[in-house]
């Protein structure tokens, strides 16, 4: 986490809300503004238009303006549907400051799904200075701690200002049985056995090839860890058939964001055919919508901003990955200063077609919407950071969706648009669910 982050650009000085590029924006409710800031936010990471601290401070402020049930539901949604880790934690901290009663403990227990999130929550809780833990916070953390076994606790008990044993001492949870009591005694005494992970094995000098092949055979390598280690496995000479089988099995893929496949393919091109197949599996899992869909993808310069400081992936990668898995009869266009149609390819080929379609310059979203409005279609999906430089007309399609993949304060995709925030494939599932109910 980083705190010394500053805004890249100041917002335009005007009495009416506008985007950072100058187009008229929409006045949002506190709930709309909070969802907008949270659901595509990698906490503390600077975006093209705003700094990470600016976004985090806005989240904390807006979290105090919505109903506590709305706040709790959003924390759950951000963690479970949108696969975010740190943004939900800041919502939990905000919830802990409200008079939410048992809802606080229930939400903490549900949202915390990895053992290290216990300590990360406390770091955020004490960000403004140490303070006592509220009763419901203790209950929630204690119940969450009880969800994790010896492997999970050992794997995520990392050095830092707050250790997992600190969580145990602060919450005093009651073990459910003698086995859990013995486990927590090991945690308290720093006596947990080393977990069987690739990091532990390799740091201990184990053979890289043998280690990865054993973990693959035993299904002990998480799917995200698999994708992140493809280059290491290729360089170590791991059996490619074993790697292929693991990629296609997609065990744990439900927690992996679509753009992770793009990163893996760039790091280990040898495995791209299988990564492509795994990515396009998400298309087969989605119901096929009726009628023609036009997908309009933002490839302006702001979309070239990195997703995080340590990542070489960009917002445009997340947007292109989403566009590449839209099912059904699809026409795909990109926009920047111009509007360009690209082949509606699936998977990696679709990602490449979008990114290479035209120079990444201005953000003339209004012109692009006007262009596709003249074409026959039943559904319009726009994937963008919503920072248009020109006014955006209403869509002509009855089913029109603005998918926002950034956290900038103001946006244009409201009114007649169905507005969706986030870059998980959950946004596409939402469209299917939404239309099924209409």
PDB file of N, CA, C and O in Angstrom, residues 118-173:
ATOM      1  N   UNK A 118      -7.111 -10.732   7.285  1.00  0.00           N
ATOM      2  CA  UNK A 118      -7.312 -10.399   8.699  1.00  0.00           C
ATOM      3  C   UNK A 118      -6.344  -9.308   9.143  1.00  0.00           C
ATOM      4  O   UNK A 118      -6.744  -8.304   9.737  1.00  0.00           O
ATOM      5  N   UNK A 119      -5.067  -9.504   8.855  1.00  0.00           N
ATOM      6  CA  UNK A 119      -4.070  -8.518   9.256  1.00  0.00           C
ATOM      7  C   UNK A 119      -4.163  -7.257   8.407  1.00  0.00           C
ATOM      8  O   UNK A 119      -3.967  -6.138   8.909  1.00  0.00           O
ATOM      9  N   UNK A 120      -4.487  -7.417   7.109  1.00  0.00           N
ATOM     10  CA  UNK A 120      -4.612  -6.240   6.249  1.00  0.00           C
ATOM     11  C   UNK A 120      -5.780  -5.363   6.687  1.00  0.00           C
ATOM     12  O   UNK A 120      -5.709  -4.131   6.614  1.00  0.00           O
ATOM     13  N   UNK A 121      -6.850  -5.998   7.144  1.00  0.00           N
ATOM     14  CA  UNK A 121      -7.972  -5.221   7.689  1.00  0.00           C
ATOM     15  C   UNK A 121      -7.518  -4.375   8.873  1.00  0.00           C
ATOM     16  O   UNK A 121      -7.854  -3.186   8.978  1.00  0.00           O
ATOM     17  N   UNK A 122      -6.753  -4.966   9.774  1.00  0.00           N
ATOM     18  CA  UNK A 122      -6.325  -4.226  10.958  1.00  0.00           C
ATOM     19  C   UNK A 122      -5.370  -3.088  10.614  1.00  0.00           C
ATOM     20  O   UNK A 122      -5.398  -2.038  11.259  1.00  0.00           O
ATOM     21  N   UNK A 123      -4.520  -3.285   9.617  1.00  0.00           N
ATOM     22  CA  UNK A 123      -3.659  -2.185   9.171  1.00  0.00           C
ATOM     23  C   UNK A 123      -4.519  -1.008   8.713  1.00  0.00           C
ATOM     24  O   UNK A 123      -4.235   0.156   9.056  1.00  0.00           O
ATOM     25  N   UNK A 124      -5.569  -1.283   7.961  1.00  0.00           N
ATOM     26  CA  UNK A 124      -6.469  -0.220   7.521  1.00  0.00           C
ATOM     27  C   UNK A 124      -7.256   0.365   8.698  1.00  0.00           C
ATOM     28  O   UNK A 124      -7.469   1.573   8.784  1.00  0.00           O
ATOM     29  N   UNK A 125      -7.671  -0.484   9.621  1.00  0.00           N
ATOM     30  CA  UNK A 125      -8.454  -0.050  10.786  1.00  0.00           C
ATOM     31  C   UNK A 125      -7.659   0.943  11.636  1.00  0.00           C
ATOM     32  O   UNK A 125      -8.205   1.894  12.189  1.00  0.00           O
ATOM     33  N   UNK A 126      -6.343   0.722  11.699  1.00  0.00           N
ATOM     34  CA  UNK A 126      -5.482   1.591  12.512  1.00  0.00           C
ATOM     35  C   UNK A 126      -4.734   2.637  11.678  1.00  0.00           C
ATOM     36  O   UNK A 126      -3.765   3.221  12.142  1.00  0.00           O
ATOM     37  N   UNK A 127      -5.190   2.868  10.448  1.00  0.00           N
ATOM     38  CA  UNK A 127      -4.461   3.782   9.577  1.00  0.00           C
ATOM     39  C   UNK A 127      -4.363   5.180  10.170  1.00  0.00           C
ATOM     40  O   UNK A 127      -3.358   5.869   9.999  1.00  0.00           O
ATOM     41  N   UNK A 128      -5.368   5.631  10.870  1.00  0.00           N
ATOM     42  CA  UNK A 128      -5.326   6.958  11.480  1.00  0.00           C
ATOM     43  C   UNK A 128      -4.807   6.953  12.897  1.00  0.00           C
ATOM     44  O   UNK A 128      -4.881   7.972  13.595  1.00  0.00           O
ATOM     45  N   UNK A 129      -4.278   5.833  13.355  1.00  0.00           N
ATOM     46  CA  UNK A 129      -3.801   5.708  14.726  1.00  0.00           C
ATOM     47  C   UNK A 129      -4.471   4.532  15.407  1.00  0.00           C
ATOM     48  O   UNK A 129      -5.630   4.209  15.115  1.00  0.00           O
ATOM     49  N   UNK A 130      -3.758   3.898  16.329  1.00  0.00           N
ATOM     50  CA  UNK A 130      -4.314   2.721  17.005  1.00  0.00           C
ATOM     51  C   UNK A 130      -5.503   3.102  17.870  1.00  0.00           C
ATOM     52  O   UNK A 130      -5.509   4.147  18.527  1.00  0.00           O
ATOM     53  N   UNK A 131      -6.500   2.241  17.872  1.00  0.00           N
ATOM     54  CA  UNK A 131      -7.692   2.424  18.683  1.00  0.00           C
ATOM     55  C   UNK A 131      -8.231   1.057  19.059  1.00  0.00           C
ATOM     56  O   UNK A 131      -7.936   0.055  18.388  1.00  0.00           O
ATOM     57  N   UNK A 132      -9.004   0.981  20.129  1.00  0.00           N
ATOM     58  CA  UNK A 132      -9.533  -0.326  20.545  1.00  0.00           C
ATOM     59  C   UNK A 132     -10.441  -0.914  19.470  1.00  0.00           C
ATOM     60  O   UNK A 132     -11.084  -0.188  18.704  1.00  0.00           O
ATOM     61  N   UNK A 133     -10.484  -2.238  19.438  1.00  0.00           N
ATOM     62  CA  UNK A 133     -11.383  -2.908  18.512  1.00  0.00           C
ATOM     63  C   UNK A 133     -12.795  -2.910  19.087  1.00  0.00           C
ATOM     64  O   UNK A 133     -13.011  -3.290  20.245  1.00  0.00           O
ATOM     65  N   UNK A 134     -13.750  -2.497  18.259  1.00  0.00           N
ATOM     66  CA  UNK A 134     -15.148  -2.560  18.674  1.00  0.00           C
ATOM     67  C   UNK A 134     -15.564  -4.018  18.862  1.00  0.00           C
ATOM     68  O   UNK A 134     -14.985  -4.936  18.274  1.00  0.00           O
ATOM     69  N   UNK A 135     -16.587  -4.230  19.675  1.00  0.00           N
ATOM     70  CA  UNK A 135     -17.034  -5.586  19.989  1.00  0.00           C
ATOM     71  C   UNK A 135     -17.378  -6.367  18.725  1.00  0.00           C
ATOM     72  O   UNK A 135     -16.981  -7.528  18.564  1.00  0.00           O
ATOM     73  N   UNK A 136     -18.139  -5.756  17.815  1.00  0.00           N
ATOM     74  CA  UNK A 136     -18.551  -6.462  16.605  1.00  0.00           C
ATOM     75  C   UNK A 136     -17.371  -6.733  15.674  1.00  0.00           C
ATOM     76  O   UNK A 136     -17.367  -7.720  14.941  1.00  0.00           O
ATOM     77  N   UNK A 137     -16.366  -5.877  15.709  1.00  0.00           N
ATOM     78  CA  UNK A 137     -15.151  -6.117  14.934  1.00  0.00           C
ATOM     79  C   UNK A 137     -14.429  -7.339  15.478  1.00  0.00           C
ATOM     80  O   UNK A 137     -13.985  -8.206  14.709  1.00  0.00           O
ATOM     81  N   UNK A 138     -14.312  -7.433  16.785  1.00  0.00           N
ATOM     82  CA  UNK A 138     -13.685  -8.611  17.390  1.00  0.00           C
ATOM     83  C   UNK A 138     -14.432  -9.883  17.016  1.00  0.00           C
ATOM     84  O   UNK A 138     -13.816 -10.906  16.664  1.00  0.00           O
ATOM     85  N   UNK A 139     -15.757  -9.832  17.106  1.00  0.00           N
ATOM     86  CA  UNK A 139     -16.544 -11.019  16.778  1.00  0.00           C
ATOM     87  C   UNK A 139     -16.341 -11.423  15.318  1.00  0.00           C
ATOM     88  O   UNK A 139     -16.151 -12.601  15.002  1.00  0.00           O
ATOM     89  N   UNK A 140     -16.394 -10.453  14.431  1.00  0.00           N
ATOM     90  CA  UNK A 140     -16.247 -10.752  13.007  1.00  0.00           C
ATOM     91  C   UNK A 140     -14.884 -11.314  12.671  1.00  0.00           C
ATOM     92  O   UNK A 140     -14.757 -12.297  11.927  1.00  0.00           O
ATOM     93  N   UNK A 141     -13.829 -10.697  13.219  1.00  0.00           N
ATOM     94  CA  UNK A 141     -12.475 -11.191  12.961  1.00  0.00           C
ATOM     95  C   UNK A 141     -12.275 -12.583  13.557  1.00  0.00           C
ATOM     96  O   UNK A 141     -11.636 -13.445  12.943  1.00  0.00           O
ATOM     97  N   UNK A 142     -12.815 -12.804  14.747  1.00  0.00           N
ATOM     98  CA  UNK A 142     -12.676 -14.114  15.373  1.00  0.00           C
ATOM     99  C   UNK A 142     -13.366 -15.206  14.567  1.00  0.00           C
ATOM    100  O   UNK A 142     -12.831 -16.299  14.374  1.00  0.00           O
ATOM    101  N   UNK A 143     -14.559 -14.914  14.067  1.00  0.00           N
ATOM    102  CA  UNK A 143     -15.273 -15.896  13.241  1.00  0.00           C
ATOM    103  C   UNK A 143     -14.554 -16.125  11.919  1.00  0.00           C
ATOM    104  O   UNK A 143     -14.515 -17.252  11.405  1.00  0.00           O
ATOM    105  N   UNK A 144     -13.995 -15.064  11.355  1.00  0.00           N
ATOM    106  CA  UNK A 144     -13.253 -15.220  10.105  1.00  0.00           C
ATOM    107  C   UNK A 144     -11.998 -16.050  10.325  1.00  0.00           C
ATOM    108  O   UNK A 144     -11.656 -16.915   9.510  1.00  0.00           O
ATOM    109  N   UNK A 145     -11.308 -15.808  11.432  1.00  0.00           N
ATOM    110  CA  UNK A 145     -10.105 -16.579  11.753  1.00  0.00           C
ATOM    111  C   UNK A 145     -10.417 -18.064  11.833  1.00  0.00           C
ATOM    112  O   UNK A 145      -9.617 -18.914  11.391  1.00  0.00           O
ATOM    113  N   UNK A 146     -11.589 -18.390  12.348  1.00  0.00           N
ATOM    114  CA  UNK A 146     -11.970 -19.794  12.533  1.00  0.00           C
ATOM    115  C   UNK A 146     -12.189 -20.524  11.211  1.00  0.00           C
ATOM    116  O   UNK A 146     -12.254 -21.758  11.187  1.00  0.00           O
ATOM    117  N   UNK A 147     -12.278 -19.801  10.100  1.00  0.00           N
ATOM    118  CA  UNK A 147     -12.512 -20.432   8.797  1.00  0.00           C
ATOM    119  C   UNK A 147     -11.256 -21.071   8.214  1.00  0.00           C
ATOM    120  O   UNK A 147     -11.351 -21.886   7.300  1.00  0.00           O
ATOM    121  N   UNK A 148     -10.077 -20.710   8.733  1.00  0.00           N
ATOM    122  CA  UNK A 148      -8.833 -21.079   8.074  1.00  0.00           C
ATOM    123  C   UNK A 148      -8.149 -22.253   8.769  1.00  0.00           C
ATOM    124  O   UNK A 148      -8.080 -22.323  10.000  1.00  0.00           O
ATOM    125  N   UNK A 149      -7.629 -23.171   7.927  1.00  0.00           N
ATOM    126  CA  UNK A 149      -6.935 -24.341   8.451  1.00  0.00           C
ATOM    127  C   UNK A 149      -5.446 -24.049   8.609  1.00  0.00           C
ATOM    128  O   UNK A 149      -4.976 -22.922   8.365  1.00  0.00           O
ATOM    129  N   UNK A 150      -4.691 -25.068   9.000  1.00  0.00           N
ATOM    130  CA  UNK A 150      -3.267 -24.888   9.276  1.00  0.00           C
ATOM    131  C   UNK A 150      -2.507 -24.422   8.036  1.00  0.00           C
ATOM    132  O   UNK A 150      -1.633 -23.549   8.115  1.00  0.00           O
ATOM    133  N   UNK A 151      -2.829 -25.001   6.888  1.00  0.00           N
ATOM    134  CA  UNK A 151      -2.146 -24.623   5.648  1.00  0.00           C
ATOM    135  C   UNK A 151      -2.375 -23.150   5.324  1.00  0.00           C
ATOM    136  O   UNK A 151      -1.453 -22.405   5.010  1.00  0.00           O
ATOM    137  N   UNK A 152      -3.639 -22.713   5.410  1.00  0.00           N
ATOM    138  CA  UNK A 152      -3.963 -21.327   5.071  1.00  0.00           C
ATOM    139  C   UNK A 152      -3.329 -20.345   6.045  1.00  0.00           C
ATOM    140  O   UNK A 152      -2.828 -19.292   5.647  1.00  0.00           O
ATOM    141  N   UNK A 153      -3.341 -20.675   7.327  1.00  0.00           N
ATOM    142  CA  UNK A 153      -2.737 -19.785   8.318  1.00  0.00           C
ATOM    143  C   UNK A 153      -1.231 -19.695   8.127  1.00  0.00           C
ATOM    144  O   UNK A 153      -0.644 -18.611   8.177  1.00  0.00           O
ATOM    145  N   UNK A 154      -0.594 -20.835   7.900  1.00  0.00           N
ATOM    146  CA  UNK A 154       0.857 -20.826   7.719  1.00  0.00           C
ATOM    147  C   UNK A 154       1.261 -20.100   6.440  1.00  0.00           C
ATOM    148  O   UNK A 154       2.250 -19.365   6.404  1.00  0.00           O
ATOM    149  N   UNK A 155       0.474 -20.283   5.381  1.00  0.00           N
ATOM    150  CA  UNK A 155       0.805 -19.660   4.097  1.00  0.00           C
ATOM    151  C   UNK A 155       0.740 -18.145   4.168  1.00  0.00           C
ATOM    152  O   UNK A 155       1.570 -17.439   3.562  1.00  0.00           O
ATOM    153  N   UNK A 156      -0.208 -17.614   4.919  1.00  0.00           N
ATOM    154  CA  UNK A 156      -0.432 -16.170   4.913  1.00  0.00           C
ATOM    155  C   UNK A 156      -0.012 -15.470   6.206  1.00  0.00           C
ATOM    156  O   UNK A 156      -0.337 -14.299   6.398  1.00  0.00           O
ATOM    157  N   UNK A 157       0.687 -16.168   7.082  1.00  0.00           N
ATOM    158  CA  UNK A 157       1.198 -15.515   8.294  1.00  0.00           C
ATOM    159  C   UNK A 157       2.523 -14.838   7.958  1.00  0.00           C
ATOM    160  O   UNK A 157       3.596 -15.400   8.171  1.00  0.00           O
ATOM    161  N   UNK A 158       2.427 -13.633   7.422  1.00  0.00           N
ATOM    162  CA  UNK A 158       3.596 -12.951   6.879  1.00  0.00           C
ATOM    163  C   UNK A 158       4.132 -11.902   7.848  1.00  0.00           C
ATOM    164  O   UNK A 158       3.413 -11.373   8.688  1.00  0.00           O
ATOM    165  N   UNK A 159       5.410 -11.601   7.679  1.00  0.00           N
ATOM    166  CA  UNK A 159       6.007 -10.527   8.458  1.00  0.00           C
ATOM    167  C   UNK A 159       5.312  -9.210   8.136  1.00  0.00           C
ATOM    168  O   UNK A 159       4.940  -8.951   6.996  1.00  0.00           O
ATOM    169  N   UNK A 160       5.144  -8.373   9.145  1.00  0.00           N
ATOM    170  CA  UNK A 160       4.506  -7.088   8.938  1.00  0.00           C
ATOM    171  C   UNK A 160       4.108  -6.477  10.257  1.00  0.00           C
ATOM    172  O   UNK A 160       4.345  -7.063  11.331  1.00  0.00           O
ATOM    173  N   UNK A 161       3.515  -5.294  10.238  1.00  0.00           N
ATOM    174  CA  UNK A 161       3.133  -4.627  11.487  1.00  0.00           C
ATOM    175  C   UNK A 161       2.073  -5.382  12.269  1.00  0.00           C
ATOM    176  O   UNK A 161       1.956  -5.222  13.480  1.00  0.00           O
ATOM    177  N   UNK A 162       1.267  -6.206  11.566  1.00  0.00           N
ATOM    178  CA  UNK A 162       0.249  -7.024  12.239  1.00  0.00           C
ATOM    179  C   UNK A 162       0.407  -8.457  11.763  1.00  0.00           C
ATOM    180  O   UNK A 162       0.376  -8.727  10.562  1.00  0.00           O
ATOM    181  N   UNK A 163       0.599  -9.386  12.713  1.00  0.00           N
ATOM    182  CA  UNK A 163       0.692 -10.802  12.389  1.00  0.00           C
ATOM    183  C   UNK A 163      -0.627 -11.488  12.728  1.00  0.00           C
ATOM    184  O   UNK A 163      -1.460 -10.955  13.471  1.00  0.00           O
ATOM    185  N   UNK A 164      -0.813 -12.694  12.219  1.00  0.00           N
ATOM    186  CA  UNK A 164      -2.056 -13.407  12.495  1.00  0.00           C
ATOM    187  C   UNK A 164      -2.193 -13.757  13.978  1.00  0.00           C
ATOM    188  O   UNK A 164      -3.307 -13.813  14.510  1.00  0.00           O
ATOM    189  N   UNK A 165      -1.085 -13.967  14.641  1.00  0.00           N
ATOM    190  CA  UNK A 165      -1.154 -14.227  16.089  1.00  0.00           C
ATOM    191  C   UNK A 165      -1.690 -13.004  16.838  1.00  0.00           C
ATOM    192  O   UNK A 165      -2.351 -13.135  17.879  1.00  0.00           O
ATOM    193  N   UNK A 166      -1.426 -11.805  16.306  1.00  0.00           N
ATOM    194  CA  UNK A 166      -1.977 -10.592  16.909  1.00  0.00           C
ATOM    195  C   UNK A 166      -3.496 -10.593  16.814  1.00  0.00           C
ATOM    196  O   UNK A 166      -4.190 -10.176  17.755  1.00  0.00           O
ATOM    197  N   UNK A 167      -4.018 -11.045  15.669  1.00  0.00           N
ATOM    198  CA  UNK A 167      -5.470 -11.139  15.499  1.00  0.00           C
ATOM    199  C   UNK A 167      -6.046 -12.099  16.540  1.00  0.00           C
ATOM    200  O   UNK A 167      -7.079 -11.830  17.164  1.00  0.00           O
ATOM    201  N   UNK A 168      -5.360 -13.225  16.739  1.00  0.00           N
ATOM    202  CA  UNK A 168      -5.806 -14.212  17.731  1.00  0.00           C
ATOM    203  C   UNK A 168      -5.839 -13.608  19.126  1.00  0.00           C
ATOM    204  O   UNK A 168      -6.819 -13.753  19.870  1.00  0.00           O
ATOM    205  N   UNK A 169      -4.775 -12.890  19.516  1.00  0.00           N
ATOM    206  CA  UNK A 169      -4.701 -12.313  20.858  1.00  0.00           C
ATOM    207  C   UNK A 169      -5.725 -11.201  21.062  1.00  0.00           C
ATOM    208  O   UNK A 169      -6.239 -11.006  22.170  1.00  0.00           O
ATOM    209  N   UNK A 170      -6.023 -10.461  19.994  1.00  0.00           N
ATOM    210  CA  UNK A 170      -6.943  -9.331  20.117  1.00  0.00           C
ATOM    211  C   UNK A 170      -8.405  -9.762  20.162  1.00  0.00           C
ATOM    212  O   UNK A 170      -9.234  -9.080  20.771  1.00  0.00           O
ATOM    213  N   UNK A 171      -8.720 -10.884  19.519  1.00  0.00           N
ATOM    214  CA  UNK A 171     -10.132 -11.272  19.392  1.00  0.00           C
ATOM    215  C   UNK A 171     -10.557 -12.367  20.368  1.00  0.00           C
ATOM    216  O   UNK A 171     -11.749 -12.509  20.644  1.00  0.00           O
ATOM    217  N   UNK A 172      -9.630 -13.160  20.870  1.00  0.00           N
ATOM    218  CA  UNK A 172      -9.918 -14.238  21.828  1.00  0.00           C
ATOM    219  C   UNK A 172     -11.074 -15.133  21.378  1.00  0.00           C
ATOM    220  O   UNK A 172     -12.043 -15.357  22.126  1.00  0.00           O
ATOM    221  N   UNK A 173     -11.022 -15.675  20.157  1.00  0.00           N
ATOM    222  CA  UNK A 173     -12.123 -16.525  19.703  1.00  0.00           C
ATOM    223  C   UNK A 173     -12.139 -17.856  20.458  1.00  0.00           C
ATOM    224  O   UNK A 173     -11.099 -18.324  20.951  1.00  0.00           O
TER     225      UNK A 173
END
